[in-house]
Amino acid sequence: MIEPGTGTRQDAPPAWLVLLLAVSCGLTVANLYYAQPLLAELRHTFGIGEAAAGGVVTATQIGYAAGMLLLVPLGDRLENRSLVATLLALACGGLVVTGLAPGFAVLLIASLLVGAASVVVQILIPFAADLSPDDIRGRIVGRVVSGLLFGILLSRVFASLLAEVTSWRAVFLISAGAMAVLAVVLRFSLPRRAPKTDVHYGQLLRSTFAMARKHPALRHRALYQSAMFGAFSAFWTTIAFVLTAPPFNYTQLGVGLFALAGAAGAAVAPLAGRWSDHGHGRRLTAGAFVLCAAAFVLAGFGAHSVVLLAVAAIAVDMAVQATLVSGQHTIYQLDPSARARINSVYLGTFFIGGAIGSQAGSIAYHLGGWTAVVVFAGALPLIALAGMTRTRV
């Protein structure tokens, strides 16, 4: 492909760099999910109820959404290597405070900071898109996103297993060390990426919100993914309560092993990228909505069957990954000079939906048990599907 404005051909990024970006995304985004399988442990440590414990996940996702809207646009304004290193250093500090938190209020504040700093992931994904030729961009982004999604899914396994043999605090302290290492590695390994704009911060933020007004496809895709991530978050925030209660009575180790089932769904991300490259993104998205709704029907029948719950977990994760990758393929074509800002709107809305899903799922479980959770979460992809029938994206 001829790179615009240069007359030279843009080559595909080297495999080692794609792998580094994928691993970095996975390790960083995991910070948002370590708490999900540990909610029972947090309840015991701080003497809180189910809805309050779910607030830890909600606080992290609110911080992430705020970071998406306020920090990620800087990816178009500042040299990315320094920005990435700074955010990773902040994440490291927040994780240390989380691991040492003496009280629940401190834990919530630290969770907000960790969530906000972990948006480095959404600077690295547009970075990968910029490095890739148009004809294989969906494939490369799919590979990087697969690392992100493995991080989401395996974070629960890691957190559960480590908490089983040590304590929940060790999970966050070890992740703090990983963020420190990543800050150094990425600072010296990433190629230099020149800023795409020199406008001041206030104007940058205004231009970010202007992207949503300018591009209907961005608004629609952001809302679709918000609904899907709300369903995803409701499932994974409450499933630990289900598995640690009768009839399962799983230990923390059992919860971690269950989370391995969901990891199988990450394999769909590169395939979703290929299908999107070939123009099948809309059909893929519609199919994913149907799959997600069906998964929650299955989950409703799985209250006494871990096999049905595991199949539902795989289906939910596959559906969310498929819509995420196809959505990013669509929005990255809207304005190549503003990918970080476009991504901040997309993922900011995405995580607002996740925060709502986490908290609403916790409340639904407290009020009506697992049945209330699956009814609430299963309705979300159907709402998105209904909205999609009114658009062309």
Coordinates of C-alpha atoms in Angstrom, one line a residue:
M1 CA 0.0 0.0 0.0
I2 CA 1.2 3.5 -0.8
E3 CA 1.4 5.6 2.4
P4 CA -0.7 8.8 2.0
G5 CA 1.4 11.9 1.5
T6 CA 4.7 10.1 1.2
G7 CA 4.6 8.2 -2.1
T8 CA 6.2 5.3 -0.4
R9 CA 4.8 1.9 0.4
Q10 CA 3.8 1.2 4.0
D11 CA 5.0 -2.2 5.1
A12 CA 3.3 -4.4 7.7
P13 CA 4.7 -4.0 11.3
P14 CA 7.2 -6.7 12.3
A15 CA 5.7 -9.7 14.1
W16 CA 7.7 -9.1 17.3
L17 CA 6.2 -5.6 17.6
V18 CA 2.6 -6.9 17.0
L19 CA 3.3 -9.5 19.7
L20 CA 4.7 -6.9 22.1
L21 CA 1.7 -4.7 21.6
A22 CA -0.7 -7.6 22.1
V23 CA 1.1 -8.7 25.3
S24 CA 1.2 -5.1 26.6
C25 CA -2.5 -4.7 26.0
G26 CA -3.3 -7.9 27.8
L27 CA -1.2 -7.2 30.8
T28 CA -2.5 -3.7 31.2
V29 CA -6.2 -4.3 30.6
A30 CA -6.1 -7.1 33.1
N31 CA -5.9 -4.5 35.8
L32 CA -9.6 -3.8 35.2
Y33 CA -10.7 -7.3 35.9
Y34 CA -8.6 -8.7 38.7
A35 CA -11.2 -7.7 41.2
Q36 CA -14.1 -9.6 39.5
P37 CA -13.3 -13.1 40.8
L38 CA -12.1 -11.7 44.2
L39 CA -15.3 -10.0 45.2
A40 CA -16.1 -12.7 47.8
E41 CA -12.6 -12.1 49.3
L42 CA -13.1 -8.4 49.3
R43 CA -16.5 -8.8 51.0
H44 CA -14.8 -10.8 53.8
T45 CA -11.8 -8.4 54.2
F46 CA -13.8 -5.2 54.4
G47 CA -17.1 -6.5 55.8
I48 CA -19.3 -5.2 52.9
G49 CA -22.2 -6.6 50.9
E50 CA -22.6 -7.9 47.4
A51 CA -23.7 -4.6 45.8
A52 CA -20.9 -2.6 47.5
A53 CA -18.3 -5.2 46.5
G54 CA -19.4 -4.8 42.9
G55 CA -18.6 -1.1 43.3
V56 CA -14.9 -2.0 43.0
V57 CA -15.4 -3.2 39.5
T58 CA -17.7 -0.3 38.7
A59 CA -15.1 2.3 40.1
T60 CA -12.4 0.8 37.9
Q61 CA -14.5 1.0 34.8
I62 CA -15.7 4.5 35.6
G63 CA -12.0 5.5 35.9
Y64 CA -11.3 3.8 32.6
A65 CA -14.2 5.6 30.9
A66 CA -13.0 9.0 32.3
G67 CA -9.5 8.2 31.1
M68 CA -10.8 7.3 27.6
L69 CA -12.5 10.7 27.3
L70 CA -9.9 12.9 29.0
L71 CA -6.5 11.1 28.4
V72 CA -6.7 9.0 25.3
P73 CA -7.2 12.1 23.0
L74 CA -3.6 13.1 24.0
G75 CA -2.5 10.2 21.8
D76 CA -3.1 12.5 18.8
R77 CA -1.3 15.4 20.6
L78 CA 1.8 14.0 22.4
E79 CA 4.6 11.7 21.4
N80 CA 3.2 8.3 22.2
R81 CA 6.2 6.5 23.8
S82 CA 6.5 9.1 26.6
L83 CA 2.7 9.2 27.1
V84 CA 2.5 5.4 27.4
A85 CA 5.4 5.3 29.9
T86 CA 3.9 8.0 32.1
L87 CA 0.5 6.3 32.2
L88 CA 2.0 2.9 33.0
A89 CA 3.9 4.6 35.9
L90 CA 0.6 6.0 37.2
A91 CA -1.0 2.6 36.9
C92 CA 1.9 1.1 38.9
G93 CA 1.4 3.6 41.7
G94 CA -2.4 3.0 41.8
L95 CA -1.9 -0.8 42.0
V96 CA 0.5 -0.5 44.9
V97 CA -2.1 1.6 46.8
T98 CA -4.8 -1.0 45.9
G99 CA -2.7 -3.9 47.2
L100 CA -2.0 -2.1 50.4
A101 CA -5.4 -0.4 50.9
P102 CA -6.2 -0.2 54.6
G103 CA -9.9 0.5 54.0
F104 CA -12.6 0.2 51.4
A105 CA -12.7 3.9 50.6
V106 CA -9.0 3.9 49.8
L107 CA -9.5 0.8 47.6
L108 CA -12.3 2.6 45.6
I109 CA -10.1 5.7 45.0
A110 CA -7.1 3.6 44.0
S111 CA -9.4 1.6 41.6
L112 CA -10.4 4.8 39.9
L113 CA -6.8 5.8 39.4
V114 CA -5.8 2.3 38.1
G115 CA -8.8 2.4 35.7
A116 CA -7.9 5.9 34.4
A117 CA -4.2 5.0 33.9
S118 CA -4.9 1.7 32.2
V119 CA -6.3 3.5 29.1
V120 CA -2.7 3.2 27.7
V121 CA -4.3 0.1 26.0
Q122 CA -6.4 2.4 23.9
I123 CA -3.3 4.4 22.8
L124 CA -1.5 1.2 21.8
I125 CA -4.4 -0.1 19.6
P126 CA -4.6 3.0 17.4
F127 CA -0.8 2.9 17.3
A128 CA -1.1 -0.6 15.8
A129 CA -3.7 0.7 13.3
D130 CA -1.4 3.5 12.2
L131 CA 1.5 1.1 11.6
S132 CA -0.6 -1.2 9.4
P133 CA -1.5 -1.0 5.7
D134 CA -5.1 -0.5 4.9
D135 CA -5.6 -4.0 3.3
I136 CA -4.5 -5.9 6.5
R137 CA -5.4 -3.3 9.2
G138 CA -8.3 -5.4 10.5
R139 CA -6.1 -8.4 10.8
I140 CA -3.3 -6.6 12.7
V141 CA -5.7 -4.8 15.0
G142 CA -7.5 -8.2 15.5
R143 CA -4.2 -9.8 16.7
V144 CA -3.5 -6.9 19.1
V145 CA -7.1 -7.0 20.4
S146 CA -6.8 -10.7 20.9
G147 CA -4.0 -10.0 23.3
L148 CA -6.2 -7.5 25.1
L149 CA -9.1 -10.0 25.3
F150 CA -6.8 -12.8 26.5
G151 CA -5.8 -10.3 29.2
I152 CA -9.4 -9.7 30.2
L153 CA -10.2 -13.4 30.3
L154 CA -7.0 -14.8 31.9
S155 CA -6.8 -12.0 34.5
R156 CA -9.6 -13.8 36.4
V157 CA -7.7 -17.1 36.3
F158 CA -4.5 -15.4 37.5
A159 CA -6.2 -13.5 40.2
S160 CA -8.1 -16.5 41.5
L161 CA -5.1 -18.9 41.5
L162 CA -2.8 -16.4 43.1
A163 CA -5.4 -15.4 45.8
E164 CA -5.8 -19.1 46.5
V165 CA -2.2 -19.6 47.4
T166 CA -1.3 -16.1 48.8
S167 CA -3.9 -13.3 49.2
W168 CA -5.9 -11.0 47.0
R169 CA -3.4 -8.2 47.8
A170 CA -0.6 -10.0 46.1
V171 CA -2.5 -9.9 42.8
F172 CA -2.3 -6.2 42.6
L173 CA 1.2 -5.8 43.9
I174 CA 2.5 -8.3 41.3
S175 CA 0.7 -6.4 38.6
A176 CA 2.3 -3.2 39.8
G177 CA 5.7 -4.7 39.1
A178 CA 4.6 -5.8 35.6
M179 CA 3.5 -2.2 34.9
A180 CA 6.9 -0.9 35.9
V181 CA 8.6 -3.3 33.6
L182 CA 6.3 -2.5 30.7
A183 CA 6.8 1.2 31.1
V184 CA 10.6 0.7 30.5
V185 CA 10.2 -1.8 27.7
L186 CA 7.7 0.2 25.7
R187 CA 9.5 3.5 26.2
F188 CA 12.6 2.0 24.4
S189 CA 11.0 -0.4 22.0
L190 CA 8.1 1.5 20.3
P191 CA 8.9 3.3 17.1
R192 CA 8.6 7.1 17.3
R193 CA 5.1 8.3 16.3
A194 CA 4.8 12.0 15.5
P195 CA 1.9 13.9 16.9
K196 CA -1.0 14.4 14.5
T197 CA -2.1 17.7 15.8
D198 CA -0.7 20.6 17.8
V199 CA -3.9 22.1 19.2
H200 CA -4.1 22.9 22.9
Y201 CA -5.8 20.4 25.3
G202 CA -9.2 22.2 25.6
Q203 CA -9.5 22.3 21.8
L204 CA -8.4 18.7 21.6
L205 CA -11.2 17.7 24.0
R206 CA -13.8 19.7 22.0
S207 CA -12.7 18.1 18.8
T208 CA -13.0 14.7 20.5
F209 CA -16.6 15.2 21.3
A210 CA -17.1 16.8 17.9
M211 CA -16.2 13.4 16.4
A212 CA -19.3 11.9 17.9
R213 CA -21.5 14.6 16.3
K214 CA -19.7 14.4 13.0
H215 CA -19.7 10.6 12.5
P216 CA -23.1 8.8 13.0
A217 CA -21.3 5.4 12.5
L218 CA -19.1 6.2 15.5
R219 CA -22.2 7.0 17.7
H220 CA -24.0 3.8 16.6
R221 CA -21.0 1.5 17.0
A222 CA -20.2 3.0 20.4
L223 CA -23.8 2.4 21.6
Y224 CA -23.8 -1.2 20.3
Q225 CA -20.6 -2.0 22.1
S226 CA -21.8 -0.3 25.2
A227 CA -24.8 -2.6 25.4
M228 CA -22.6 -5.7 24.7
F229 CA -20.0 -4.8 27.3
G230 CA -22.8 -4.1 29.8
A231 CA -24.0 -7.7 29.3
F232 CA -20.5 -9.0 29.5
S233 CA -19.7 -7.1 32.7
A234 CA -23.0 -8.2 34.4
F235 CA -22.1 -11.8 33.7
W236 CA -18.5 -11.8 34.9
T237 CA -19.1 -9.5 37.9
T238 CA -21.8 -11.8 39.3
I239 CA -20.6 -15.3 38.3
A240 CA -18.2 -15.4 41.2
F241 CA -21.2 -15.1 43.6
V242 CA -23.0 -17.9 41.8
L243 CA -20.0 -20.3 41.8
T244 CA -19.1 -19.7 45.5
A245 CA -22.7 -20.3 46.6
P246 CA -24.7 -23.6 46.7
P247 CA -25.0 -25.8 44.8
F248 CA -21.4 -25.3 43.5
N249 CA -19.6 -24.0 46.6
Y250 CA -16.4 -23.4 44.6
T251 CA -13.2 -22.2 46.2
Q252 CA -11.2 -19.3 44.7
L253 CA -9.3 -22.0 42.7
G254 CA -12.6 -23.3 41.2
V255 CA -13.6 -19.8 40.2
G256 CA -10.3 -19.3 38.4
L257 CA -10.6 -22.6 36.6
F258 CA -14.0 -21.7 35.4
A259 CA -12.7 -18.5 34.0
L260 CA -10.5 -20.5 31.7
A261 CA -13.6 -21.5 29.8
G262 CA -14.2 -17.9 28.8
A263 CA -10.6 -17.6 27.5
A264 CA -11.5 -19.9 24.6
G265 CA -13.6 -17.2 23.1
A266 CA -10.6 -15.0 22.5
A267 CA -9.7 -17.0 19.4
V268 CA -12.5 -15.3 17.4
A269 CA -10.8 -11.8 17.4
P270 CA -8.4 -12.4 14.5
L271 CA -11.2 -14.1 12.5
A272 CA -13.4 -11.2 13.2
G273 CA -10.7 -8.9 11.8
R274 CA -10.4 -11.0 8.6
W275 CA -14.2 -11.0 8.1
S276 CA -14.3 -7.3 8.6
D277 CA -11.5 -6.8 6.1
H278 CA -13.7 -8.6 3.6
G279 CA -16.8 -6.4 4.2
H280 CA -18.8 -8.7 6.4
G281 CA -18.7 -6.5 9.6
R282 CA -22.4 -5.8 9.7
R283 CA -23.5 -9.4 9.3
L284 CA -20.9 -10.4 11.9
T285 CA -22.2 -7.8 14.3
A286 CA -25.9 -8.9 13.9
G287 CA -24.9 -12.5 14.4
A288 CA -23.0 -11.7 17.5
F289 CA -26.0 -9.9 19.0
V290 CA -28.1 -13.0 18.5
L291 CA -25.4 -15.3 19.9
C292 CA -25.0 -13.1 23.0
A293 CA -28.8 -13.1 23.7
A294 CA -28.9 -16.9 23.2
A295 CA -26.0 -17.3 25.6
F296 CA -27.9 -15.7 28.4
V297 CA -30.9 -17.9 27.7
L298 CA -28.6 -20.9 28.2
A299 CA -27.0 -19.3 31.3
G300 CA -30.5 -19.0 32.8
F301 CA -30.9 -22.8 32.5
G302 CA -27.4 -23.3 34.0
A303 CA -28.0 -22.2 37.5
H304 CA -27.3 -25.8 38.5
S305 CA -25.0 -26.9 35.7
V306 CA -21.5 -25.6 35.4
V307 CA -21.2 -27.0 31.9
L308 CA -24.1 -24.8 30.6
L309 CA -22.6 -21.8 32.4
A310 CA -19.2 -22.5 30.8
V311 CA -20.7 -22.8 27.3
A312 CA -22.6 -19.6 27.9
A313 CA -19.4 -17.8 29.1
I314 CA -17.6 -18.8 25.8
A315 CA -20.5 -17.6 23.7
V316 CA -20.7 -14.3 25.5
D317 CA -17.0 -13.7 25.2
M318 CA -17.0 -14.6 21.5
A319 CA -19.9 -12.3 20.8
V320 CA -18.4 -9.3 22.6
Q321 CA -15.0 -9.8 20.9
A322 CA -16.6 -10.1 17.4
T323 CA -18.5 -6.8 17.8
L324 CA -15.5 -5.0 19.3
V325 CA -13.2 -5.9 16.4
S326 CA -15.8 -5.2 13.7
G327 CA -16.7 -1.9 15.4
Q328 CA -13.1 -0.8 15.5
H329 CA -12.6 -1.8 11.9
T330 CA -15.5 0.5 11.0
I331 CA -14.5 3.6 13.1
Y332 CA -10.8 3.5 12.2
Q333 CA -11.8 4.2 8.6
L334 CA -13.7 7.4 9.5
D335 CA -10.7 9.8 10.0
P336 CA -7.1 8.4 10.0
S337 CA -5.8 11.7 11.4
A338 CA -8.0 11.4 14.6
R339 CA -7.9 7.7 15.4
A340 CA -7.0 8.2 19.1
R341 CA -9.9 10.7 19.6
I342 CA -12.3 8.5 17.7
N343 CA -11.2 5.5 19.8
S344 CA -11.7 7.5 23.0
V345 CA -15.3 8.2 22.2
Y346 CA -15.9 4.5 21.2
L347 CA -14.2 3.0 24.2
G348 CA -15.3 5.6 26.6
T349 CA -18.9 4.8 25.8
F350 CA -18.1 1.1 25.8
F351 CA -16.8 1.3 29.4
I352 CA -19.6 3.5 30.6
G353 CA -21.9 0.6 29.5
G354 CA -19.6 -1.8 31.3
A355 CA -19.7 0.2 34.5
I356 CA -23.5 0.3 34.4
G357 CA -23.6 -3.4 33.6
S358 CA -21.3 -4.3 36.5
Q359 CA -23.3 -2.3 39.1
A360 CA -26.7 -3.1 37.7
G361 CA -25.7 -6.8 37.6
S362 CA -24.6 -6.7 41.2
I363 CA -27.9 -5.0 42.2
A364 CA -29.9 -7.5 40.1
Y365 CA -28.2 -10.4 41.8
H366 CA -28.8 -9.0 45.2
L367 CA -32.5 -8.4 44.5
G368 CA -33.4 -11.4 42.3
G369 CA -30.5 -13.8 42.1
W370 CA -29.0 -15.3 38.9
T371 CA -32.4 -15.2 37.1
A372 CA -32.6 -11.4 37.4
V373 CA -29.0 -11.1 36.1
V374 CA -29.6 -13.1 33.0
V375 CA -32.9 -11.4 32.2
F376 CA -31.2 -8.0 32.5
A377 CA -28.1 -8.9 30.6
G378 CA -29.8 -10.9 27.9
A379 CA -32.0 -7.9 27.0
L380 CA -29.1 -5.7 26.2
P381 CA -27.9 -7.3 22.9
L382 CA -31.5 -7.5 21.8
I383 CA -31.8 -3.8 22.3
A384 CA -28.6 -3.3 20.3
L385 CA -30.0 -5.5 17.5
A386 CA -33.2 -3.5 17.4
G387 CA -31.2 -0.3 17.1
M388 CA -29.0 -1.8 14.3
T389 CA -32.1 -2.5 12.1
R390 CA -32.5 1.3 12.0
T391 CA -29.0 2.1 10.7
R392 CA -26.6 1.0 8.0
V393 CA -23.5 0.3 10.2

